[in-house]
Structures are given as C-alpha cells and as structure tokens.
Amino acid sequence: MHLISELFSDYPIFGAFKQTIYLTLLSAVFALLIGTVVAVMRVSPIRVLQLIGTGYVNIVRNTPLTLVIVFCNLGLFIQLGVAVANKSSDTFIDTNNFRLAVLGLSVYHASFVAEAIRSGVNTVPLGQAEAARAIGLPFLKTLRHVVLPQAFRGAIAPLGNVLIALTKNSTVASVIGVADSSATMKDMMENRPDVLFVTFGIFAVGFVILTLPVGILFTSLSKRLAVKR
Amino acid sequence: MRQRIIAALGVTVLAVTGLTACGDDSGSGGGGGKIVIGVKFDQPGLGLKEGSKNTGMDVDVAKYVAKELGYAEDKIEFKESPSAQRETLLANGQVKMILATYSITDARKEKVSFAGPYLVAGQDLLVKADSTITGPEDLAGKKLCSVTGSTSAQKVADKFAKTVQLQKYDTYSKCVEALAGGAIDAVTTDNTILAGFAAQPANQGKFKVVGKTFSTEHYGVGLKKGDKDTCEKVNTALKKMVDSGEWQKAFDANIGPSGLKLDPATNPPKTFDPCA
C-alpha cells in the first residue's frame, strides 16, 4: 500500500488519466457528429453520397489506428505544415499534438459510429419511413423526425461499445507524444522496472474504472430507451 | 450442460498450459546448445535488423561474448528486446543476456544483474547540418524531440523544462523524420544512437551530432538477476575483446563511419563493475 501511494506521488497518474478522459470525450463528440453524417449518407437515396459514405467507412475502418494518428502528425503537420494550434505559443507542441490526436481518433471512430447508427436505422420498420413519406415529409425530415430518433435509441448498445473501444484506443495518442495514461505508464516502466506489475495493475484498474460504468450505463439505457415493438 | 461447460473449460486450461510448457522449452536461454541474446532491431550502428541480418556494435559485442562462452555464431539467436520488455525477458529466461543500449542504473540493478560496461556513451543533440545549436545551452525556446518513456526525455524535462518544448514519439526514427521536416530543432538521446542515424545512407550529410554530452551512460550486458557465474564470464570476455583490439575493430566498423569521437578516458572501458 505504501508503494502505491509512493507511485502516485512520484508520477502524475491522475493527470494522465485526466488527459485520457479529455481525449476520449472530445473525440467521442466529434466521432458522433462525423459518424451521424456518414450514416445519413449511407442510408440516403442519392447514389454518390452512398458511395462516399461506404468508401469512408471501409477505408478508415480498415486502416490501423496507429497509422491514422501517426499520419495526423508526421503527414499533416510535419510534411504538409497543417498546424491546429497557435505556432508562437509556449505549449504549441502539446496543444497541437493533442488536437491532432483528437482529429485522428474522431475520424477513425466515426466509421464505427456510422455503422452503429446504420444498424440502428435497420431496426426501424420500413413502414415508419413509408408512413412519413405518405404524409408528405421529404427525406431529411423523415430522417430527422421519424427514423433517426428511433435509430439512436436502437443503436445505444453498439454506441456504448464504440465509446469503450475509444477510451482504450485513446492510448495510441502516446505515439505522437500526448502525455496520456499510456505515456505515463511508459515513463514508470522505464524508471521503476522493479515494480512492473504494480504499474500494470494501476493502469489496468484505472481503465476498468473508466469503462465499466460506461458499459453498465449504456446497457441500462439501451434497455430503458429501446422502442418496444 | 454444466458438465459440458466444465469439460470445455478443462480442455482449454490443458491446451493453454500445454502451449506454455512448449514455449518454455524452446525459449530457455541455453537449452539445446543455443543462446538467445536480446538486441535492438531499430537502432542503426548499435543494433539493427536488415532482412535476416543483425548488425551494429551491440551485435558484434554479443557475438564476441557468445564465442567466448562457447557458442559458435550459428548457435546465436537474436531476439528483439524493446526497452519496456527487457527486465521481463530476462526474468522469464526468454533471453540469456541483453545487449541493447541498456544503461546501468540503480533501479534496474534491483531487477537484473549487469556485466560490463562495454561502451560509455552520453546524452547529446542531433541537429541539421546547418544548425547554429552548439550545445544544450542553446536550446532555450527551441523544439526538442525524444522518445516517450526514455531517460533522455526525462533528463531534458528536468533540466530545461521551462524553456524547451518537448516532442515525444514512440521511436527515434520518427524524431529524425520530424527533424528533417523542419518542425523540430534537435533530437536528443545517447550520442551513439544519434550517430547511427546520422550515418545512415539516406541521411548522410543532412545532420550532425553536436558533440557536447551532458550525461554519462554505461551500457551494460543485462543478465538474469543473480547470474553471477555468467556475469563473470562476460566480464572476462569483454576484457579480452578490449585487450585484443577486437573492440576497437567493432567500433571502427559500426560507429566509426559517423565520425563520432567517444571520450577516450572512458572508451574502451578498462574496468568492469563487480558482479553481484
């Protein structure tokens, strides 16, 4: 017990998990936005949009996340000079890397969000869309007022899975230098090889604490909010 | 139903333990007249894997030591030993020894035993060939790159935290890429590692090692904790390698081309740490 409190005072473990939480929440919001747009494109009646949506999902989903994140830094920033923070700032590198990581994580997980929402759309009976069209609603209004509200409620459980995956995947951000939990774990492993398993334990427990309530919450939400048919 | 589940679990457990048993057999250090040595696969000049060939200073020292221990070159199996896994690989007996830019430190001595040192390096800076940076004191306001979790990055953070922005990647090759791209002003780690990158054919003439070290790193041969017997044999082998001039030959072949000059007072090492 003494050892654990010593590790907590020597290393910024809470700060690191805070960084992980920020990364996860910000990326989750953007992934949900991008993913919804992509899902709408995939279920739209317009062929070109369908193709773009399908292309996005298949390309991004099948690219390793590490590659996506490294591309955001080495490709976008180093090679193409795309900076997403104030270049003259004292914390330019940290801010820029954090935002690039959020970008990479959102783009990657948007493909999974899109598929989750599409699976939700498939739970909505065809008759609902037909009825909406019958009373004269155009495609977007059908979607907004009739299909998507039911689709989201049907997609809660898979969206929860995406969020849990996103929480754990956010550790990949450490490859471009974001000081998240996995970066701190590497620091601790380098300095305290004598307590390797305690270190692993702390971070394993940390992630369980982060993800377990999410799982429970989303499972109960999916039961409570699902449209009973 | 319940019985079936228990049976299924039992079979799984048996299968898994059976597999690990096999793993232990093939992985144990000296078994079957072979020796498994941990090296780096991604550090030019020290431990680099090109195709099926391992090259570098660490690898040459490893080969010499193995020969002195009675293992011909075809009996050596090189295994990659990433920094974070070195202690575990030794403790499990998956490798007999590790020569992988493994600095001797007190914290590590609690988990592993060290023979050597066989090379004394120091932390330095790699900059573009036309850079005006001549030492760590010029770093104020600059952007510096190192590897997540490395002691080099921590040293910089401790020493220059207020004035330097630190970019961290998971590998040094990404740092070198960023340095070439101009987003970073300098890369920092041991001078031997930097020299290896500067001397790579693709980078020749692009970079220079500044040559003002600000730390001392004793590269040791990592051994299983308490393996005093092997440790003494390794020290004897290292001494012989230095005395016979083979050490210098290995140095000239691997690190020489980069133009790096190591401190002659400490290299080649003449005294070795006592084995404990």
Short mmCIF file of C-alpha atoms in Angstrom, two decimals, chain B:
data_model
loop_
_atom_site.label_atom_id
_atom_site.label_comp_id
_atom_site.label_asym_id
_atom_site.label_seq_id
_atom_site.Cartn_x
_atom_site.Cartn_y
_atom_site.Cartn_z
CA MET B 1 -24.96 -28.60 -19.81
CA ARG B 2 -23.00 -27.64 -16.76
CA GLN B 3 -20.75 -30.65 -17.09
CA ARG B 4 -20.08 -29.77 -20.67
CA ILE B 5 -19.02 -26.27 -19.73
CA ILE B 6 -16.68 -27.61 -17.08
CA ALA B 7 -15.25 -30.09 -19.56
CA ALA B 8 -14.76 -27.34 -22.12
CA LEU B 9 -13.02 -25.14 -19.56
CA GLY B 10 -10.82 -28.04 -18.55
CA VAL B 11 -9.76 -28.70 -22.12
CA THR B 12 -8.98 -25.03 -22.62
CA VAL B 13 -6.85 -24.89 -19.49
CA LEU B 14 -4.99 -28.03 -20.54
CA ALA B 15 -4.42 -26.64 -24.02
CA VAL B 16 -3.12 -23.36 -22.67
CA THR B 17 -0.79 -24.89 -20.10
CA GLY B 18 0.40 -27.35 -22.72
CA LEU B 19 1.27 -24.47 -25.02
CA THR B 20 3.13 -22.53 -22.36
CA ALA B 21 5.08 -25.63 -21.47
CA CYS B 22 6.25 -25.83 -25.08
CA GLY B 23 7.09 -22.16 -25.04
CA ASP B 24 9.29 -22.62 -22.01
CA ASP B 25 11.26 -25.40 -23.63
CA SER B 26 12.14 -23.56 -26.80
CA GLY B 27 12.64 -20.24 -25.06
CA SER B 28 15.05 -21.18 -22.29
CA GLY B 29 18.42 -19.47 -22.67
CA GLY B 30 20.97 -22.22 -23.05
CA GLY B 31 18.74 -25.14 -24.00
CA GLY B 32 19.81 -27.24 -26.97
CA GLY B 33 23.25 -25.68 -27.35
CA LYS B 34 21.76 -22.39 -28.45
CA ILE B 35 21.99 -18.98 -26.86
CA VAL B 36 19.27 -16.36 -27.16
CA ILE B 37 20.52 -12.78 -26.95
CA GLY B 38 18.29 -9.72 -26.75
CA VAL B 39 19.24 -6.82 -29.04
CA LYS B 40 17.51 -3.83 -30.59
CA PHE B 41 16.23 -4.16 -34.14
CA ASP B 42 15.78 -0.47 -34.89
CA GLN B 43 18.98 1.30 -33.93
CA PRO B 44 21.43 1.79 -36.78
CA GLY B 45 25.08 1.41 -35.75
CA LEU B 46 24.18 -0.35 -32.49
CA GLY B 47 21.51 -2.96 -33.08
CA LEU B 48 19.78 -3.01 -36.44
CA LYS B 49 18.00 -5.81 -38.25
CA GLU B 50 18.25 -5.65 -42.02
CA GLY B 51 16.49 -8.55 -43.67
CA SER B 52 17.68 -11.55 -41.68
CA LYS B 53 20.97 -9.94 -40.64
CA ASN B 54 21.65 -8.23 -37.35
CA THR B 55 24.33 -5.56 -37.45
CA GLY B 56 25.80 -2.98 -35.10
CA MET B 57 28.14 -2.52 -32.16
CA ASP B 58 25.84 -4.27 -29.67
CA VAL B 59 25.53 -7.23 -32.04
CA ASP B 60 29.30 -7.51 -32.59
CA VAL B 61 29.99 -7.41 -28.87
CA ALA B 62 27.25 -10.01 -28.36
CA LYS B 63 28.82 -12.29 -30.96
CA TYR B 64 32.26 -11.97 -29.37
CA VAL B 65 30.95 -12.66 -25.88
CA ALA B 66 28.91 -15.63 -27.10
CA LYS B 67 32.01 -17.05 -28.80
CA GLU B 68 33.95 -16.74 -25.55
CA LEU B 69 31.13 -18.52 -23.74
CA GLY B 70 31.42 -21.37 -26.20
CA TYR B 71 28.65 -20.64 -28.68
CA ALA B 72 29.56 -20.57 -32.37
CA GLU B 73 27.91 -17.87 -34.47
CA ASP B 74 25.27 -20.21 -35.86
CA LYS B 75 24.21 -21.07 -32.31
CA ILE B 76 23.19 -17.49 -31.54
CA GLU B 77 19.59 -16.46 -31.86
CA PHE B 78 18.93 -12.74 -31.73
CA LYS B 79 15.63 -11.69 -30.22
CA GLU B 80 14.20 -8.20 -30.23
CA SER B 81 14.15 -6.67 -26.76
CA PRO B 82 12.20 -3.40 -26.70
CA SER B 83 13.13 -1.18 -23.76
CA ALA B 84 9.93 -1.82 -21.83
CA GLN B 85 10.27 -5.61 -22.01
CA ARG B 86 13.93 -6.10 -21.15
CA GLU B 87 13.51 -6.94 -17.47
CA THR B 88 10.67 -9.36 -18.15
CA LEU B 89 12.55 -11.14 -20.94
CA LEU B 90 15.49 -11.74 -18.59
CA ALA B 91 13.38 -12.73 -15.60
CA ASN B 92 11.42 -15.29 -17.65
CA GLY B 93 14.57 -16.71 -19.16
CA GLN B 94 13.41 -15.93 -22.68
CA VAL B 95 16.83 -14.44 -23.34
CA LYS B 96 20.14 -15.32 -21.71
CA MET B 97 21.56 -11.81 -21.98
CA ILE B 98 20.67 -8.43 -23.38
CA LEU B 99 22.93 -6.04 -25.26
CA ALA B 100 20.62 -3.26 -26.32
CA THR B 101 21.88 0.20 -25.31
CA TYR B 102 20.98 -0.92 -21.80
CA SER B 103 22.26 1.74 -19.39
CA ILE B 104 23.28 0.51 -15.96
CA THR B 105 21.15 2.25 -13.32
CA ASP B 106 20.46 1.56 -9.66
CA ALA B 107 16.73 1.00 -10.19
CA ARG B 108 17.43 -1.57 -12.89
CA LYS B 109 20.04 -3.32 -10.75
CA GLU B 110 17.21 -4.32 -8.43
CA LYS B 111 15.67 -6.43 -11.20
CA VAL B 112 18.64 -7.56 -13.30
CA SER B 113 22.38 -8.10 -12.99
CA PHE B 114 24.77 -6.23 -15.23
CA ALA B 115 28.13 -7.18 -16.68
CA GLY B 116 30.26 -4.54 -18.32
CA PRO B 117 30.05 -1.71 -19.22
CA TYR B 118 31.18 -2.37 -22.79
CA LEU B 119 30.58 1.17 -24.00
CA VAL B 120 30.27 4.53 -22.30
CA ALA B 121 28.01 6.95 -24.12
CA GLY B 122 26.50 10.29 -23.21
CA GLN B 123 23.36 12.23 -24.00
CA ASP B 124 23.86 14.60 -26.89
CA LEU B 125 21.95 16.50 -29.58
CA LEU B 126 21.37 15.77 -33.24
CA VAL B 127 20.72 18.84 -35.37
CA LYS B 128 20.55 19.74 -39.04
CA ALA B 129 23.95 20.15 -40.68
CA ASP B 130 23.49 23.93 -40.97
CA SER B 131 22.08 24.46 -37.46
CA THR B 132 23.54 27.06 -35.09
CA ILE B 133 22.89 24.96 -31.97
CA THR B 134 26.24 24.10 -30.39
CA GLY B 135 25.15 22.63 -27.08
CA PRO B 136 22.32 22.22 -24.61
CA GLU B 137 22.68 25.86 -23.51
CA ASP B 138 21.42 26.99 -26.94
CA LEU B 139 18.13 25.16 -26.54
CA ALA B 140 16.10 27.97 -24.98
CA GLY B 141 12.91 28.50 -26.93
CA LYS B 142 13.68 25.58 -29.22
CA LYS B 143 11.75 22.41 -30.02
CA LEU B 144 13.36 19.18 -28.98
CA CYS B 145 12.44 15.58 -29.74
CA SER B 146 12.90 12.34 -27.85
CA VAL B 147 11.18 9.05 -27.15
CA THR B 148 8.26 8.58 -24.74
CA GLY B 149 9.41 6.98 -21.52
CA SER B 150 13.12 7.34 -22.28
CA THR B 151 15.50 8.64 -19.65
CA SER B 152 16.77 11.17 -22.21
CA ALA B 153 13.38 12.82 -22.45
CA GLN B 154 13.07 12.94 -18.67
CA LYS B 155 16.53 14.47 -18.25
CA VAL B 156 15.64 17.24 -20.67
CA ALA B 157 12.31 17.81 -18.98
CA ASP B 158 14.08 18.13 -15.62
CA LYS B 159 16.86 20.38 -16.87
CA PHE B 160 15.24 22.62 -19.46
CA ALA B 161 11.52 22.15 -18.85
CA LYS B 162 10.74 25.82 -18.72
CA THR B 163 12.44 26.92 -21.89
CA VAL B 164 12.19 23.95 -24.21
CA GLN B 165 9.18 22.38 -25.88
CA LEU B 166 9.49 18.63 -25.95
CA GLN B 167 8.01 16.50 -28.70
CA LYS B 168 7.85 12.80 -27.86
CA TYR B 169 7.38 9.93 -30.28
CA ASP B 170 7.46 6.20 -29.80
CA THR B 171 10.62 5.76 -31.92
CA TYR B 172 13.72 7.81 -32.69
CA SER B 173 13.22 7.34 -36.42
CA LYS B 174 10.07 9.50 -36.18
CA CYS B 175 12.12 12.18 -34.39
CA VAL B 176 14.67 12.11 -37.20
CA GLU B 177 11.84 12.37 -39.73
CA ALA B 178 10.44 15.40 -37.89
CA LEU B 179 13.91 16.96 -37.71
CA ALA B 180 14.32 16.54 -41.47
CA GLY B 181 10.89 18.08 -41.97
CA GLY B 182 11.92 21.16 -40.01
CA ALA B 183 9.23 21.06 -37.31
CA ILE B 184 11.83 20.14 -34.67
CA ASP B 185 15.15 21.86 -33.93
CA ALA B 186 17.02 18.99 -32.31
CA VAL B 187 16.76 15.33 -31.34
CA THR B 188 18.25 14.16 -28.07
CA THR B 189 19.40 10.78 -26.80
CA ASP B 190 22.75 8.99 -26.42
CA ASN B 191 25.41 10.20 -28.85
CA THR B 192 25.97 6.65 -30.12
CA ILE B 193 22.33 6.28 -31.16
CA LEU B 194 22.27 9.72 -32.79
CA ALA B 195 25.49 8.98 -34.66
CA GLY B 196 23.94 5.81 -36.04
CA PHE B 197 21.02 7.76 -37.51
CA ALA B 198 23.29 10.49 -38.89
CA ALA B 199 25.42 7.85 -40.63
CA GLN B 200 22.52 6.08 -42.35
CA PRO B 201 22.90 6.26 -46.12
CA ALA B 202 19.59 8.10 -46.53
CA ASN B 203 20.61 10.77 -44.01
CA GLN B 204 24.26 11.26 -44.89
CA GLY B 205 25.31 14.90 -44.82
CA LYS B 206 21.92 16.10 -43.57
CA PHE B 207 22.58 16.04 -39.83
CA LYS B 208 25.38 16.43 -37.33
CA VAL B 209 25.89 15.31 -33.75
CA VAL B 210 26.70 18.39 -31.69
CA GLY B 211 29.34 16.65 -29.58
CA LYS B 212 28.72 18.16 -26.16
CA THR B 213 27.46 15.40 -23.95
CA PHE B 214 25.52 16.20 -20.82
CA SER B 215 25.21 12.81 -19.15
CA THR B 216 27.14 9.54 -18.84
CA GLU B 217 25.51 6.28 -19.86
CA HIS B 218 27.24 2.99 -19.09
CA TYR B 219 25.95 0.35 -21.49
CA GLY B 220 25.95 -2.96 -19.68
CA VAL B 221 25.16 -6.56 -20.56
CA GLY B 222 21.85 -7.34 -18.88
CA LEU B 223 21.65 -10.74 -17.20
CA LYS B 224 19.12 -12.57 -15.08
CA LYS B 225 19.25 -11.25 -11.51
CA GLY B 226 21.90 -13.14 -9.55
CA ASP B 227 23.52 -14.87 -12.54
CA LYS B 228 26.98 -14.18 -11.14
CA ASP B 229 28.60 -17.04 -13.00
CA THR B 230 27.67 -15.77 -16.47
CA CYS B 231 28.37 -12.20 -15.39
CA GLU B 232 32.00 -13.00 -14.54
CA LYS B 233 32.44 -14.91 -17.78
CA VAL B 234 31.03 -11.97 -19.74
CA ASN B 235 33.37 -9.54 -17.99
CA THR B 236 36.34 -11.76 -18.83
CA ALA B 237 35.19 -11.90 -22.44
CA LEU B 238 34.76 -8.12 -22.59
CA LYS B 239 38.23 -7.57 -21.15
CA LYS B 240 39.68 -9.93 -23.75
CA MET B 241 37.78 -8.14 -26.51
CA VAL B 242 39.21 -4.78 -25.47
CA ASP B 243 42.77 -6.07 -24.95
CA SER B 244 42.88 -7.92 -28.25
CA GLY B 245 41.84 -4.87 -30.24
CA GLU B 246 38.65 -6.58 -31.42
CA TRP B 247 36.60 -3.96 -29.57
CA GLN B 248 38.27 -1.14 -31.50
CA LYS B 249 37.68 -3.01 -34.76
CA ALA B 250 33.98 -3.39 -33.98
CA PHE B 251 33.76 0.27 -33.01
CA ASP B 252 35.50 1.44 -36.20
CA ALA B 253 33.25 -0.72 -38.35
CA ASN B 254 29.95 0.26 -36.74
CA ILE B 255 30.23 3.71 -35.22
CA GLY B 256 33.44 4.96 -36.87
CA PRO B 257 31.79 5.96 -40.18
CA SER B 258 29.61 8.52 -38.41
CA GLY B 259 32.70 10.42 -37.31
CA LEU B 260 31.66 10.25 -33.65
CA LYS B 261 34.54 10.50 -31.19
CA LEU B 262 33.89 8.98 -27.79
CA ASP B 263 35.67 10.15 -24.66
CA PRO B 264 39.00 8.23 -24.76
CA ALA B 265 39.22 8.37 -20.95
CA THR B 266 36.26 6.02 -20.66
CA ASN B 267 36.28 4.17 -24.00
CA PRO B 268 37.05 1.38 -24.45
CA PRO B 269 36.11 0.58 -20.85
CA LYS B 270 39.03 -0.97 -18.97
CA THR B 271 37.40 -1.56 -15.61
CA PHE B 272 34.20 -3.51 -15.22
CA ASP B 273 31.64 -3.40 -12.45
CA PRO B 274 31.99 -6.22 -9.94
CA CYS B 275 29.39 -8.93 -10.39
CA ALA B 276 26.79 -9.20 -7.64
#
